[in-house]
Amino acid sequence: MPARQISPQSFDQILSDLGDDPAIPDPHGIRKSSAPKNVAPPAPSQSNPQPIFGLPGQIDLLSQAKKLGLFLSLGVLLLALLMGGLITYKFIQEDGNTDLEESQHRISALQKEVGLIRKELNEEVDILYEEMDKLEVSIHSLKEIKPNIKALARPTTTPHEQEIRRWRYLGSSQIGGIQQALFHLGKSHTQFAKEALVLGEWRLSHIEKDAAILSHPQGKTIVLKPVKSE
């Protein structure tokens, strides 16, 4: 069997792995002891470098910067929302002021129209009262004039008027150039010449074929027509 070559480092590692075995000598004192000893921290390897000095502080600064940026972003957002709200409120207020002005103009126009209508109504009422006053005066005047009208509608009869109206005209004749009219007086007949006084102040003013007219100085006239024979 060929001999194996073991390096001193490998041999020490093997002894260290075997532990405290009294049967195996440990001249170099590299055997692992069962008693706990202060073990030195392993040397840093190149594959696991130690953290750079000051890195945790930088991480805190970055975290705080992120938080500050977040707060700044929220502040800018809130400021933008506040500005938007102010602008919207301003627009709404301007619209409200415009609507209020329009409403005031409309109210003013309506008040003017109502004032004109009221003025016209007052004028119409005044005219109506004037017409009523005139009508009332006219009614009183008619009441005062009415008896006079009745008096004129019933004139007094002149003497012998009713008696002459009962006469009947019988016809006319002409003798010696004098025109005469024949009348039936009820119980007798009589004949009167033209322009002669027949009874009282009644005068035979006209003689015609179909009528005889008697007149009175007061302006009255009586027309007597001939009686038609059946």
PDB file of C-alpha atoms in Angstrom:
ATOM      1  CA  MET A   1       0.000   0.000   0.000  1.00  0.00           C
ATOM      2  CA  PRO A   2       1.667   3.284  -0.971  1.00  0.00           C
ATOM      3  CA  ALA A   3       2.340   5.896   1.690  1.00  0.00           C
ATOM      4  CA  ARG A   4       0.100   9.037   1.843  1.00  0.00           C
ATOM      5  CA  GLN A   5       1.488  12.518   2.198  1.00  0.00           C
ATOM      6  CA  ILE A   6      -0.391  14.615   4.861  1.00  0.00           C
ATOM      7  CA  SER A   7       0.465  18.199   5.353  1.00  0.00           C
ATOM      8  CA  PRO A   8       0.890  19.633   8.880  1.00  0.00           C
ATOM      9  CA  GLN A   9      -2.203  21.822   8.438  1.00  0.00           C
ATOM     10  CA  SER A  10      -4.367  18.815   7.510  1.00  0.00           C
ATOM     11  CA  PHE A  11      -3.026  16.862  10.419  1.00  0.00           C
ATOM     12  CA  ASP A  12      -3.793  19.680  12.861  1.00  0.00           C
ATOM     13  CA  GLN A  13      -7.310  19.909  11.415  1.00  0.00           C
ATOM     14  CA  ILE A  14      -7.832  16.193  11.964  1.00  0.00           C
ATOM     15  CA  LEU A  15      -6.657  16.462  15.563  1.00  0.00           C
ATOM     16  CA  SER A  16      -8.938  19.363  16.105  1.00  0.00           C
ATOM     17  CA  ASP A  17     -11.889  17.381  14.791  1.00  0.00           C
ATOM     18  CA  LEU A  18     -11.087  14.377  17.062  1.00  0.00           C
ATOM     19  CA  GLY A  19     -11.462  16.403  20.231  1.00  0.00           C
ATOM     20  CA  ASP A  20     -10.021  15.747  23.649  1.00  0.00           C
ATOM     21  CA  ASP A  21      -8.844  12.178  23.275  1.00  0.00           C
ATOM     22  CA  PRO A  22      -6.176  11.409  25.942  1.00  0.00           C
ATOM     23  CA  ALA A  23      -4.840   8.555  23.873  1.00  0.00           C
ATOM     24  CA  ILE A  24      -3.727  10.927  21.178  1.00  0.00           C
ATOM     25  CA  PRO A  25      -0.949  13.293  22.028  1.00  0.00           C
ATOM     26  CA  ASP A  26      -1.433  17.012  21.307  1.00  0.00           C
ATOM     27  CA  PRO A  27       2.084  18.436  21.354  1.00  0.00           C
ATOM     28  CA  HIS A  28       1.081  21.679  19.606  1.00  0.00           C
ATOM     29  CA  GLY A  29      -2.066  22.267  21.669  1.00  0.00           C
ATOM     30  CA  ILE A  30      -4.443  22.470  18.700  1.00  0.00           C
ATOM     31  CA  ARG A  31      -6.921  19.879  19.988  1.00  0.00           C
ATOM     32  CA  LYS A  32     -10.406  21.125  20.611  1.00  0.00           C
ATOM     33  CA  SER A  33     -11.197  21.411  24.273  1.00  0.00           C
ATOM     34  CA  SER A  34     -14.566  20.395  25.651  1.00  0.00           C
ATOM     35  CA  ALA A  35     -14.461  23.357  28.031  1.00  0.00           C
ATOM     36  CA  PRO A  36     -15.859  26.541  26.569  1.00  0.00           C
ATOM     37  CA  LYS A  37     -13.250  29.020  25.602  1.00  0.00           C
ATOM     38  CA  ASN A  38     -13.412  32.496  24.280  1.00  0.00           C
ATOM     39  CA  VAL A  39     -13.580  31.956  20.613  1.00  0.00           C
ATOM     40  CA  ALA A  40     -12.233  34.773  18.541  1.00  0.00           C
ATOM     41  CA  PRO A  41     -14.514  35.972  15.751  1.00  0.00           C
ATOM     42  CA  PRO A  42     -13.625  34.527  12.427  1.00  0.00           C
ATOM     43  CA  ALA A  43     -11.600  36.662  10.146  1.00  0.00           C
ATOM     44  CA  PRO A  44     -13.589  38.374   7.487  1.00  0.00           C
ATOM     45  CA  SER A  45     -13.460  36.729   4.153  1.00  0.00           C
ATOM     46  CA  GLN A  46     -13.265  38.496   0.875  1.00  0.00           C
ATOM     47  CA  SER A  47     -16.600  37.035  -0.234  1.00  0.00           C
ATOM     48  CA  ASN A  48     -18.439  38.584   2.815  1.00  0.00           C
ATOM     49  CA  PRO A  49     -17.093  42.129   3.256  1.00  0.00           C
ATOM     50  CA  GLN A  50     -17.875  44.055   6.418  1.00  0.00           C
ATOM     51  CA  PRO A  51     -20.436  46.815   6.211  1.00  0.00           C
ATOM     52  CA  ILE A  52     -18.991  50.133   5.220  1.00  0.00           C
ATOM     53  CA  PHE A  53     -18.565  52.617   8.068  1.00  0.00           C
ATOM     54  CA  GLY A  54     -21.626  54.871   8.458  1.00  0.00           C
ATOM     55  CA  LEU A  55     -24.051  52.824   6.190  1.00  0.00           C
ATOM     56  CA  PRO A  56     -26.880  52.490   8.794  1.00  0.00           C
ATOM     57  CA  GLY A  57     -26.917  56.273   9.202  1.00  0.00           C
ATOM     58  CA  GLN A  58     -27.126  56.690   5.482  1.00  0.00           C
ATOM     59  CA  ILE A  59     -30.045  54.221   5.386  1.00  0.00           C
ATOM     60  CA  ASP A  60     -31.802  56.290   8.068  1.00  0.00           C
ATOM     61  CA  LEU A  61     -31.168  59.449   6.082  1.00  0.00           C
ATOM     62  CA  LEU A  62     -32.589  57.838   2.954  1.00  0.00           C
ATOM     63  CA  SER A  63     -35.669  56.646   4.876  1.00  0.00           C
ATOM     64  CA  GLN A  64     -36.150  60.111   6.344  1.00  0.00           C
ATOM     65  CA  ALA A  65     -35.658  61.654   2.905  1.00  0.00           C
ATOM     66  CA  LYS A  66     -38.301  59.345   1.476  1.00  0.00           C
ATOM     67  CA  LYS A  67     -40.682  60.250   4.295  1.00  0.00           C
ATOM     68  CA  LEU A  68     -39.912  63.935   3.802  1.00  0.00           C
ATOM     69  CA  GLY A  69     -40.534  63.555   0.060  1.00  0.00           C
ATOM     70  CA  LEU A  70     -43.809  61.798   0.821  1.00  0.00           C
ATOM     71  CA  PHE A  71     -44.793  64.603   3.205  1.00  0.00           C
ATOM     72  CA  LEU A  72     -43.781  67.175   0.623  1.00  0.00           C
ATOM     73  CA  SER A  73     -45.840  65.363  -2.011  1.00  0.00           C
ATOM     74  CA  LEU A  74     -48.840  65.265   0.337  1.00  0.00           C
ATOM     75  CA  GLY A  75     -48.315  68.953   1.147  1.00  0.00           C
ATOM     76  CA  VAL A  76     -48.167  69.845  -2.552  1.00  0.00           C
ATOM     77  CA  LEU A  77     -51.273  67.740  -3.178  1.00  0.00           C
ATOM     78  CA  LEU A  78     -53.119  69.402  -0.302  1.00  0.00           C
ATOM     79  CA  LEU A  79     -51.960  72.817  -1.540  1.00  0.00           C
ATOM     80  CA  ALA A  80     -53.171  71.980  -5.050  1.00  0.00           C
ATOM     81  CA  LEU A  81     -56.507  70.797  -3.673  1.00  0.00           C
ATOM     82  CA  LEU A  82     -56.767  73.963  -1.577  1.00  0.00           C
ATOM     83  CA  MET A  83     -55.961  76.162  -4.579  1.00  0.00           C
ATOM     84  CA  GLY A  84     -58.484  74.247  -6.690  1.00  0.00           C
ATOM     85  CA  GLY A  85     -61.097  74.662  -3.981  1.00  0.00           C
ATOM     86  CA  LEU A  86     -60.364  78.381  -3.731  1.00  0.00           C
ATOM     87  CA  ILE A  87     -60.591  78.795  -7.503  1.00  0.00           C
ATOM     88  CA  THR A  88     -63.824  76.794  -7.602  1.00  0.00           C
ATOM     89  CA  TYR A  89     -65.250  78.838  -4.738  1.00  0.00           C
ATOM     90  CA  LYS A  90     -64.246  82.028  -6.533  1.00  0.00           C
ATOM     91  CA  PHE A  91     -65.978  80.877  -9.711  1.00  0.00           C
ATOM     92  CA  ILE A  92     -69.057  79.864  -7.742  1.00  0.00           C
ATOM     93  CA  GLN A  93     -69.023  83.181  -5.910  1.00  0.00           C
ATOM     94  CA  GLU A  94     -68.680  85.075  -9.194  1.00  0.00           C
ATOM     95  CA  ASP A  95     -71.523  83.039 -10.701  1.00  0.00           C
ATOM     96  CA  GLY A  96     -73.568  83.671  -7.575  1.00  0.00           C
ATOM     97  CA  ASN A  97     -72.824  87.392  -7.776  1.00  0.00           C
ATOM     98  CA  THR A  98     -73.779  87.378 -11.466  1.00  0.00           C
ATOM     99  CA  ASP A  99     -77.003  85.529 -10.719  1.00  0.00           C
ATOM    100  CA  LEU A 100     -77.692  87.924  -7.849  1.00  0.00           C
ATOM    101  CA  GLU A 101     -77.142  90.940 -10.095  1.00  0.00           C
ATOM    102  CA  GLU A 102     -79.408  89.449 -12.772  1.00  0.00           C
ATOM    103  CA  SER A 103     -82.031  88.739 -10.132  1.00  0.00           C
ATOM    104  CA  GLN A 104     -81.760  92.286  -8.821  1.00  0.00           C
ATOM    105  CA  HIS A 105     -82.119  93.671 -12.366  1.00  0.00           C
ATOM    106  CA  ARG A 106     -85.165  91.484 -12.952  1.00  0.00           C
ATOM    107  CA  ILE A 107     -86.673  92.529  -9.621  1.00  0.00           C
ATOM    108  CA  SER A 108     -86.054  96.180 -10.485  1.00  0.00           C
ATOM    109  CA  ALA A 109     -87.691  95.718 -13.896  1.00  0.00           C
ATOM    110  CA  LEU A 110     -90.665  93.964 -12.289  1.00  0.00           C
ATOM    111  CA  GLN A 111     -90.972  96.742  -9.725  1.00  0.00           C
ATOM    112  CA  LYS A 112     -91.013  99.320 -12.534  1.00  0.00           C
ATOM    113  CA  GLU A 113     -93.667  97.358 -14.419  1.00  0.00           C
ATOM    114  CA  VAL A 114     -95.746  96.989 -11.267  1.00  0.00           C
ATOM    115  CA  GLY A 115     -95.377 100.725 -10.623  1.00  0.00           C
ATOM    116  CA  LEU A 116     -96.543 101.552 -14.157  1.00  0.00           C
ATOM    117  CA  ILE A 117     -99.481  99.167 -13.872  1.00  0.00           C
ATOM    118  CA  ARG A 118    -100.416 100.657 -10.496  1.00  0.00           C
ATOM    119  CA  LYS A 119    -100.205 104.150 -11.963  1.00  0.00           C
ATOM    120  CA  GLU A 120    -102.417 103.162 -14.891  1.00  0.00           C
ATOM    121  CA  LEU A 121    -104.895 101.531 -12.525  1.00  0.00           C
ATOM    122  CA  ASN A 122    -104.991 104.647 -10.369  1.00  0.00           C
ATOM    123  CA  GLU A 123    -105.626 106.759 -13.464  1.00  0.00           C
ATOM    124  CA  GLU A 124    -108.371 104.398 -14.605  1.00  0.00           C
ATOM    125  CA  VAL A 125    -109.917 104.492 -11.140  1.00  0.00           C
ATOM    126  CA  ASP A 126    -109.806 108.288 -11.149  1.00  0.00           C
ATOM    127  CA  ILE A 127    -111.454 108.381 -14.565  1.00  0.00           C
ATOM    128  CA  LEU A 128    -114.057 105.882 -13.382  1.00  0.00           C
ATOM    129  CA  TYR A 129    -114.841 108.014 -10.327  1.00  0.00           C
ATOM    130  CA  GLU A 130    -115.137 111.095 -12.526  1.00  0.00           C
ATOM    131  CA  GLU A 131    -117.551 109.261 -14.836  1.00  0.00           C
ATOM    132  CA  MET A 132    -119.531 108.069 -11.825  1.00  0.00           C
ATOM    133  CA  ASP A 133    -119.711 111.633 -10.518  1.00  0.00           C
ATOM    134  CA  LYS A 134    -120.888 112.860 -13.920  1.00  0.00           C
ATOM    135  CA  LEU A 135    -123.444 110.079 -14.086  1.00  0.00           C
ATOM    136  CA  GLU A 136    -124.683 110.893 -10.610  1.00  0.00           C
ATOM    137  CA  VAL A 137    -125.003 114.556 -11.536  1.00  0.00           C
ATOM    138  CA  SER A 138    -126.869 113.576 -14.700  1.00  0.00           C
ATOM    139  CA  ILE A 139    -129.227 111.376 -12.702  1.00  0.00           C
ATOM    140  CA  HIS A 140    -129.963 114.221 -10.303  1.00  0.00           C
ATOM    141  CA  SER A 141    -130.478 116.552 -13.227  1.00  0.00           C
ATOM    142  CA  LEU A 142    -132.875 114.083 -14.844  1.00  0.00           C
ATOM    143  CA  LYS A 143    -134.782 113.799 -11.588  1.00  0.00           C
ATOM    144  CA  GLU A 144    -135.087 117.553 -11.461  1.00  0.00           C
ATOM    145  CA  ILE A 145    -136.068 117.883 -15.144  1.00  0.00           C
ATOM    146  CA  LYS A 146    -138.519 114.975 -15.127  1.00  0.00           C
ATOM    147  CA  PRO A 147    -141.495 116.912 -13.659  1.00  0.00           C
ATOM    148  CA  ASN A 148    -141.033 119.625 -16.301  1.00  0.00           C
ATOM    149  CA  ILE A 149    -141.025 116.998 -19.030  1.00  0.00           C
ATOM    150  CA  LYS A 150    -144.244 115.579 -17.667  1.00  0.00           C
ATOM    151  CA  ALA A 151    -145.707 119.046 -17.633  1.00  0.00           C
ATOM    152  CA  LEU A 152    -144.746 119.538 -21.270  1.00  0.00           C
ATOM    153  CA  ALA A 153    -146.017 116.089 -22.223  1.00  0.00           C
ATOM    154  CA  ARG A 154    -149.427 116.978 -20.847  1.00  0.00           C
ATOM    155  CA  PRO A 155    -150.284 120.393 -22.234  1.00  0.00           C
ATOM    156  CA  THR A 156    -153.481 121.970 -21.137  1.00  0.00           C
ATOM    157  CA  THR A 157    -156.310 121.733 -23.617  1.00  0.00           C
ATOM    158  CA  THR A 158    -157.615 124.940 -25.117  1.00  0.00           C
ATOM    159  CA  PRO A 159    -161.256 125.808 -24.792  1.00  0.00           C
ATOM    160  CA  HIS A 160    -163.651 124.022 -27.215  1.00  0.00           C
ATOM    161  CA  GLU A 161    -160.877 121.704 -28.405  1.00  0.00           C
ATOM    162  CA  GLN A 162    -162.563 118.484 -27.341  1.00  0.00           C
ATOM    163  CA  GLU A 163    -165.860 119.625 -28.779  1.00  0.00           C
ATOM    164  CA  ILE A 164    -164.372 120.485 -32.191  1.00  0.00           C
ATOM    165  CA  ARG A 165    -162.564 117.112 -32.320  1.00  0.00           C
ATOM    166  CA  ARG A 166    -165.981 115.430 -32.223  1.00  0.00           C
ATOM    167  CA  TRP A 167    -167.071 117.203 -35.417  1.00  0.00           C
ATOM    168  CA  ARG A 168    -167.139 115.465 -38.781  1.00  0.00           C
ATOM    169  CA  TYR A 169    -166.044 117.101 -41.992  1.00  0.00           C
ATOM    170  CA  LEU A 170    -168.643 116.467 -44.730  1.00  0.00           C
ATOM    171  CA  GLY A 171    -167.098 118.297 -47.661  1.00  0.00           C
ATOM    172  CA  SER A 172    -166.533 121.704 -49.219  1.00  0.00           C
ATOM    173  CA  SER A 173    -168.280 124.025 -51.603  1.00  0.00           C
ATOM    174  CA  GLN A 174    -167.630 127.366 -53.264  1.00  0.00           C
ATOM    175  CA  ILE A 175    -170.332 130.025 -53.676  1.00  0.00           C
ATOM    176  CA  GLY A 176    -169.599 133.428 -55.248  1.00  0.00           C
ATOM    177  CA  GLY A 177    -165.866 132.956 -54.927  1.00  0.00           C
ATOM    178  CA  ILE A 178    -166.145 132.105 -51.249  1.00  0.00           C
ATOM    179  CA  GLN A 179    -164.946 128.627 -50.228  1.00  0.00           C
ATOM    180  CA  GLN A 180    -166.958 126.981 -47.493  1.00  0.00           C
ATOM    181  CA  ALA A 181    -166.802 123.754 -45.480  1.00  0.00           C
ATOM    182  CA  LEU A 182    -169.744 121.723 -44.206  1.00  0.00           C
ATOM    183  CA  PHE A 183    -169.492 120.060 -40.772  1.00  0.00           C
ATOM    184  CA  HIS A 184    -171.704 117.663 -38.831  1.00  0.00           C
ATOM    185  CA  LEU A 185    -171.831 118.928 -35.242  1.00  0.00           C
ATOM    186  CA  GLY A 186    -173.531 115.859 -33.766  1.00  0.00           C
ATOM    187  CA  LYS A 187    -177.134 117.055 -33.747  1.00  0.00           C
ATOM    188  CA  SER A 188    -177.034 119.517 -36.604  1.00  0.00           C
ATOM    189  CA  HIS A 189    -175.061 120.563 -39.640  1.00  0.00           C
ATOM    190  CA  THR A 190    -173.375 123.913 -40.163  1.00  0.00           C
ATOM    191  CA  GLN A 191    -171.268 125.548 -42.814  1.00  0.00           C
ATOM    192  CA  PHE A 192    -168.299 127.885 -42.274  1.00  0.00           C
ATOM    193  CA  ALA A 193    -166.370 129.997 -44.742  1.00  0.00           C
ATOM    194  CA  LYS A 194    -162.627 129.882 -44.987  1.00  0.00           C
ATOM    195  CA  GLU A 195    -160.804 132.024 -42.354  1.00  0.00           C
ATOM    196  CA  ALA A 196    -164.003 132.337 -40.334  1.00  0.00           C
ATOM    197  CA  LEU A 197    -164.141 131.819 -36.547  1.00  0.00           C
ATOM    198  CA  VAL A 198    -166.012 128.623 -35.915  1.00  0.00           C
ATOM    199  CA  LEU A 199    -165.983 128.329 -32.106  1.00  0.00           C
ATOM    200  CA  GLY A 200    -164.206 130.528 -29.590  1.00  0.00           C
ATOM    201  CA  GLU A 201    -160.762 131.434 -30.993  1.00  0.00           C
ATOM    202  CA  TRP A 202    -160.673 128.470 -33.418  1.00  0.00           C
ATOM    203  CA  ARG A 203    -160.512 129.542 -37.031  1.00  0.00           C
ATOM    204  CA  LEU A 204    -161.080 127.539 -40.239  1.00  0.00           C
ATOM    205  CA  SER A 205    -157.651 128.103 -41.806  1.00  0.00           C
ATOM    206  CA  HIS A 206    -157.632 125.579 -44.689  1.00  0.00           C
ATOM    207  CA  ILE A 207    -160.287 123.835 -46.722  1.00  0.00           C
ATOM    208  CA  GLU A 208    -159.309 120.990 -48.928  1.00  0.00           C
ATOM    209  CA  LYS A 209    -161.118 118.185 -50.624  1.00  0.00           C
ATOM    210  CA  ASP A 210    -160.087 115.517 -48.143  1.00  0.00           C
ATOM    211  CA  ALA A 211    -159.490 117.611 -45.009  1.00  0.00           C
ATOM    212  CA  ALA A 212    -160.396 120.765 -43.162  1.00  0.00           C
ATOM    213  CA  ILE A 213    -157.869 122.333 -40.823  1.00  0.00           C
ATOM    214  CA  LEU A 214    -158.767 124.454 -37.851  1.00  0.00           C
ATOM    215  CA  SER A 215    -156.105 126.461 -36.022  1.00  0.00           C
ATOM    216  CA  HIS A 216    -155.791 128.278 -32.699  1.00  0.00           C
ATOM    217  CA  PRO A 217    -153.675 131.342 -31.820  1.00  0.00           C
ATOM    218  CA  GLN A 218    -151.659 129.218 -29.345  1.00  0.00           C
ATOM    219  CA  GLY A 219    -150.282 127.203 -32.266  1.00  0.00           C
ATOM    220  CA  LYS A 220    -152.547 124.162 -32.063  1.00  0.00           C
ATOM    221  CA  THR A 221    -154.281 122.695 -35.114  1.00  0.00           C
ATOM    222  CA  ILE A 222    -157.076 120.182 -35.610  1.00  0.00           C
ATOM    223  CA  VAL A 223    -157.428 118.230 -38.838  1.00  0.00           C
ATOM    224  CA  LEU A 224    -160.893 116.928 -39.624  1.00  0.00           C
ATOM    225  CA  LYS A 225    -161.290 114.468 -42.466  1.00  0.00           C
ATOM    226  CA  PRO A 226    -164.483 113.574 -44.291  1.00  0.00           C
ATOM    227  CA  VAL A 227    -166.420 110.534 -43.136  1.00  0.00           C
ATOM    228  CA  LYS A 228    -166.324 107.738 -45.682  1.00  0.00           C
ATOM    229  CA  SER A 229    -169.785 106.410 -46.573  1.00  0.00           C
ATOM    230  CA  GLU A 230    -170.187 102.646 -46.448  1.00  0.00           C
TER     231      GLU A 230
END
